Each structure stands twice: as structure tokens, then as C-alpha cells.
Tab-separated table of C-alpha atoms in Angstrom:
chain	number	residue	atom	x	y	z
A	105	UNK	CA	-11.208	20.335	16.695
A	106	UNK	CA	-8.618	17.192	16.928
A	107	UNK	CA	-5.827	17.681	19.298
A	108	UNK	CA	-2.275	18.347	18.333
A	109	UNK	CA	-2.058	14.813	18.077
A	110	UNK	CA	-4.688	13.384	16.499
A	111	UNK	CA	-5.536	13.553	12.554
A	112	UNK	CA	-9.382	13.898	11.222
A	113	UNK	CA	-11.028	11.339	10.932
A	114	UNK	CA	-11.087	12.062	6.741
A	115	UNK	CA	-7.455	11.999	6.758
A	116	UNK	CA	-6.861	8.804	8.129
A	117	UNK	CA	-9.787	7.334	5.687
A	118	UNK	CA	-7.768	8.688	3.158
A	119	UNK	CA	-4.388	7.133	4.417
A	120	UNK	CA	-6.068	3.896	4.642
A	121	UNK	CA	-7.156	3.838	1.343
A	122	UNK	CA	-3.344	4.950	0.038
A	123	UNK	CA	-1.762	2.373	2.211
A	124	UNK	CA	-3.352	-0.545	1.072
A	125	UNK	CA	-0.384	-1.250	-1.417
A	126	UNK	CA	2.091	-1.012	1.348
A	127	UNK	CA	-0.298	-3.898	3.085
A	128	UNK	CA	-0.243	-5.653	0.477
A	129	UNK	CA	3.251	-5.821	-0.844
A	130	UNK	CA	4.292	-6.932	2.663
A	131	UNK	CA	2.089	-9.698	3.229
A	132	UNK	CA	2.949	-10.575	-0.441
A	133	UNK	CA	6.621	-10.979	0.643
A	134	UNK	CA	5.687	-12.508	3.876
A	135	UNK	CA	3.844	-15.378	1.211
A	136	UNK	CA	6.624	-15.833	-1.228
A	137	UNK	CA	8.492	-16.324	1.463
A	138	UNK	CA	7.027	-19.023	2.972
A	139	UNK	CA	6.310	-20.706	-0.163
A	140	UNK	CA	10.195	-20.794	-0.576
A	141	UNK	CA	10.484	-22.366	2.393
A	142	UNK	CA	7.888	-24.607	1.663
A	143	UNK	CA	8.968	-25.909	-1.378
A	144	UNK	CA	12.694	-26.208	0.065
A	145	UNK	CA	10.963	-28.496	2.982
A	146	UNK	CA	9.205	-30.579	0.156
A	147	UNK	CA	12.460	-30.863	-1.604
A	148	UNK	CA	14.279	-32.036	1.840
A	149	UNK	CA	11.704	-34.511	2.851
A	150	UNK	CA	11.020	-36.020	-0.873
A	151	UNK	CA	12.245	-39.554	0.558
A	152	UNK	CA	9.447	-38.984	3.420
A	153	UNK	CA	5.989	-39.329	3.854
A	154	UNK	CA	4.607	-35.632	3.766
A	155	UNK	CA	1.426	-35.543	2.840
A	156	UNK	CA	0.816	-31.789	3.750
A	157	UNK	CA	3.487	-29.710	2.523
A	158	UNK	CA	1.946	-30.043	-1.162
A	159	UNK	CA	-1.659	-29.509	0.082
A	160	UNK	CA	0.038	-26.066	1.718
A	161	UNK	CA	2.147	-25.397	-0.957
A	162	UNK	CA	-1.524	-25.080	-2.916
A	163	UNK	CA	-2.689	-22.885	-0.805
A	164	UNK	CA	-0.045	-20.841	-0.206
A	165	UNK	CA	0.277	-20.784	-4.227
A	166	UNK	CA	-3.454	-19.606	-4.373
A	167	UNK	CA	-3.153	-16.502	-1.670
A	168	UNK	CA	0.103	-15.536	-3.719
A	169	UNK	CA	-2.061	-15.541	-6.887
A	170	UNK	CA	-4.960	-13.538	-4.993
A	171	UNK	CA	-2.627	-10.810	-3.446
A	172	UNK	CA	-0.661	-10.620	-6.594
A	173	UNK	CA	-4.064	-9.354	-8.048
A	174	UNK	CA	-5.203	-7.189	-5.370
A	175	UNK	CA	-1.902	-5.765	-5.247
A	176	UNK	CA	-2.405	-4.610	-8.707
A	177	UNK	CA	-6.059	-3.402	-8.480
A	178	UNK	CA	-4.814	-1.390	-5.405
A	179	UNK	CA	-1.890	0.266	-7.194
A	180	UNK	CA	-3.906	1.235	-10.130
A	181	UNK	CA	-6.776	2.590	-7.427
A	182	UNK	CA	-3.606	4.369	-5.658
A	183	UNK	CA	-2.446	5.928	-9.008
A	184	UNK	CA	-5.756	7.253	-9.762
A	185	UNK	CA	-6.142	9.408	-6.551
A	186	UNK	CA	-2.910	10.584	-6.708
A	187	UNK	CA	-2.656	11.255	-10.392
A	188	UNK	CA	-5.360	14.083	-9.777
A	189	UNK	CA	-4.257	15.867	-7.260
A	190	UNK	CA	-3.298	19.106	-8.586
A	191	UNK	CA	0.165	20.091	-7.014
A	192	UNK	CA	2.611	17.925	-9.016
A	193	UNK	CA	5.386	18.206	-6.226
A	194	UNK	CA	1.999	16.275	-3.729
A	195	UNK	CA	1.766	13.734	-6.737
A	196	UNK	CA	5.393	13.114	-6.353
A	197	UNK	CA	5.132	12.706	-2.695
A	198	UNK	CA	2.259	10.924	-2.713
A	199	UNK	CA	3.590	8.361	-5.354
A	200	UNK	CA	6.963	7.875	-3.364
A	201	UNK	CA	5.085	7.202	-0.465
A	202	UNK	CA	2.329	5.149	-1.054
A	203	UNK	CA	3.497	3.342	-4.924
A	204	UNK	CA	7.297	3.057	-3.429
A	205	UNK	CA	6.482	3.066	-0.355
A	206	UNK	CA	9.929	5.294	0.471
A	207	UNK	CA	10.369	6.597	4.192
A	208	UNK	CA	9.804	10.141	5.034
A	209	UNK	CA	13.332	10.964	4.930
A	210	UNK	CA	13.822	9.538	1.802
A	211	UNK	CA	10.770	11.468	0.684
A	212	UNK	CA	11.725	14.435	1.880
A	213	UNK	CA	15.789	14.258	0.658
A	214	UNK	CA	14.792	13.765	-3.245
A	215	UNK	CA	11.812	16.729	-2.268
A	216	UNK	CA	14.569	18.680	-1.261
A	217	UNK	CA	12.309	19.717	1.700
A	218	UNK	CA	12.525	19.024	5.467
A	219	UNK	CA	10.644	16.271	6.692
A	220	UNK	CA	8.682	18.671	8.618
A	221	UNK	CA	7.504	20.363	5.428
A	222	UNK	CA	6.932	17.032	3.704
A	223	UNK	CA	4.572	15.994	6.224
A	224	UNK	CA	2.602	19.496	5.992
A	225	UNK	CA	2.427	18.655	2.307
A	226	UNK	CA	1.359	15.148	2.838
A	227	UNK	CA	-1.236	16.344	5.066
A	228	UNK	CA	-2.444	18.963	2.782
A	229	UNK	CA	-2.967	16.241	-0.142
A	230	UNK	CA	-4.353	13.667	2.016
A	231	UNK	CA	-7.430	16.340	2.277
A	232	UNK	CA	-7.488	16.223	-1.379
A	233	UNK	CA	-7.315	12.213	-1.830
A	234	UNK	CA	-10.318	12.588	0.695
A	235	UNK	CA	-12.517	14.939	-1.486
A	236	UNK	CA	-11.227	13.007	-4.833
A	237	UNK	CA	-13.041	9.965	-2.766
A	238	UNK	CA	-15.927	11.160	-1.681
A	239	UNK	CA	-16.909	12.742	-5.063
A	240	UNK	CA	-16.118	9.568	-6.624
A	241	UNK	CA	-18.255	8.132	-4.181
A	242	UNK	CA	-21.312	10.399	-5.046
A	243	UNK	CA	-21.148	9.943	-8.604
A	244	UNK	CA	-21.196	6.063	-7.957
């Protein structure tokens, strides 16, 4: 048995899986962002000879593209676990934690719960994420 501390090993599988879209949304904005900047640098040194802000602005361009569609393959991966878990108050929690990426706080204030009982609930339906996977995984 895990200490106090420590989650099973299926329950962090299962929170790895759900937070991909979190991953992914920040190192989307972490992108855009730089390909502002990039483009702002291009427009500031038009006059000068920079021959590698448009070869990064390409790349940059092409990871944005790439996320943009992993982003959405994740969400709709995301929306299938959670859509079938059973307890529609776990869906909701589930969806405002992992689709909007909310805090637990803010989770827990439009649950009406305590954050203490939101994270006994999110433990409870991470379990069930992690059997919705691994049956998934045996019919595959």
C-alpha cells in the first residue's frame, strides 16, 4: 500500500493522460508568443540584414501548426474518458480540470464542495479514467 503521500501508480497514468491538454495549451502559448515577438523583431530590423528571423519564424509557424493539432486530438481523447465516467458531478470536475484547466478552488467553489472533497472525488474518477483506459486498451 502507497503511503499517505504517494498516489498509485494507475492514478498518476491516468492524470498523465488527462493533463496532456494542460501541456499542451501552455507550450502553445509559450509558441505564439514567441512568434509575436518574432515577427515584431522582423518588423524592427526590416532595413537590416536578418537572415534568420524568417527561417525561425518558419519554424516556429510549423510547431504552432503541430501543437495546434495535438492540442485538439488530446482534447477530444480528454472528452472521451471523461464523458463516460458515470457520476455527472466527476464529469463536471473532470472537464473543469483537465478541458479548462480551472484550479482546485475554482473547481471546488462552482462544485459547491470543499476542496478537500473535490480532491476525494477527483481521486475516485481518476480510478475510473484508469479502467476506461485499460479496457480500451484490451479491446485495441
Amino acid at each position: 500500500m502507497p503511503a499517505a503521500n504517494q498516489r498509485p501508480e494507475n492514478e498518476l497514468r491516468a492524470e498523465a493522460y488527462l493533463s496532456r491538454v494542460s501541456a499542451l495549451q501552455s507550450e502553445l502559448t509559450c509558441q505564439l508568443q514567441h512568434l509575436r515577438a518574432l515577427r515584431a523583431h522582423g518588423r524592427a530590423a526590416s532595413g537590416a540584414q536578418d537572415v534568420l528571423t524568417p527561417l525561425r519564424l518558419r519554424q516556429v509557424q510549423r510547431r504552432v501548426k503541430q501543437l495546434r493539432a495535438d492540442l485538439s486530438r488530446a482534447q477530444r481523447e480528454v472528452a472521451w474518458a471523461v464523458g463516460r465516467l458515470p457520476n455527472p458531478r466527476a464529469r463536471t470536475l473532470m472537464e473543469m480540470r483537465y478541458l479548462s484547466c480551472l484550479t482546485w478552488d475554482e473547481i471546488a467553489q462552482a462544485l459547491y464542495a470543499s476542496p478537500r472533497a473535490a480532491l476525494r472525488m477527483h481521486q475516485r474518477a481518476l480510478r475510473q479514467v484508469d479502467i476506461l483506459l485499460a479496457e480500451r486498451e484490451d479491446c485495441r
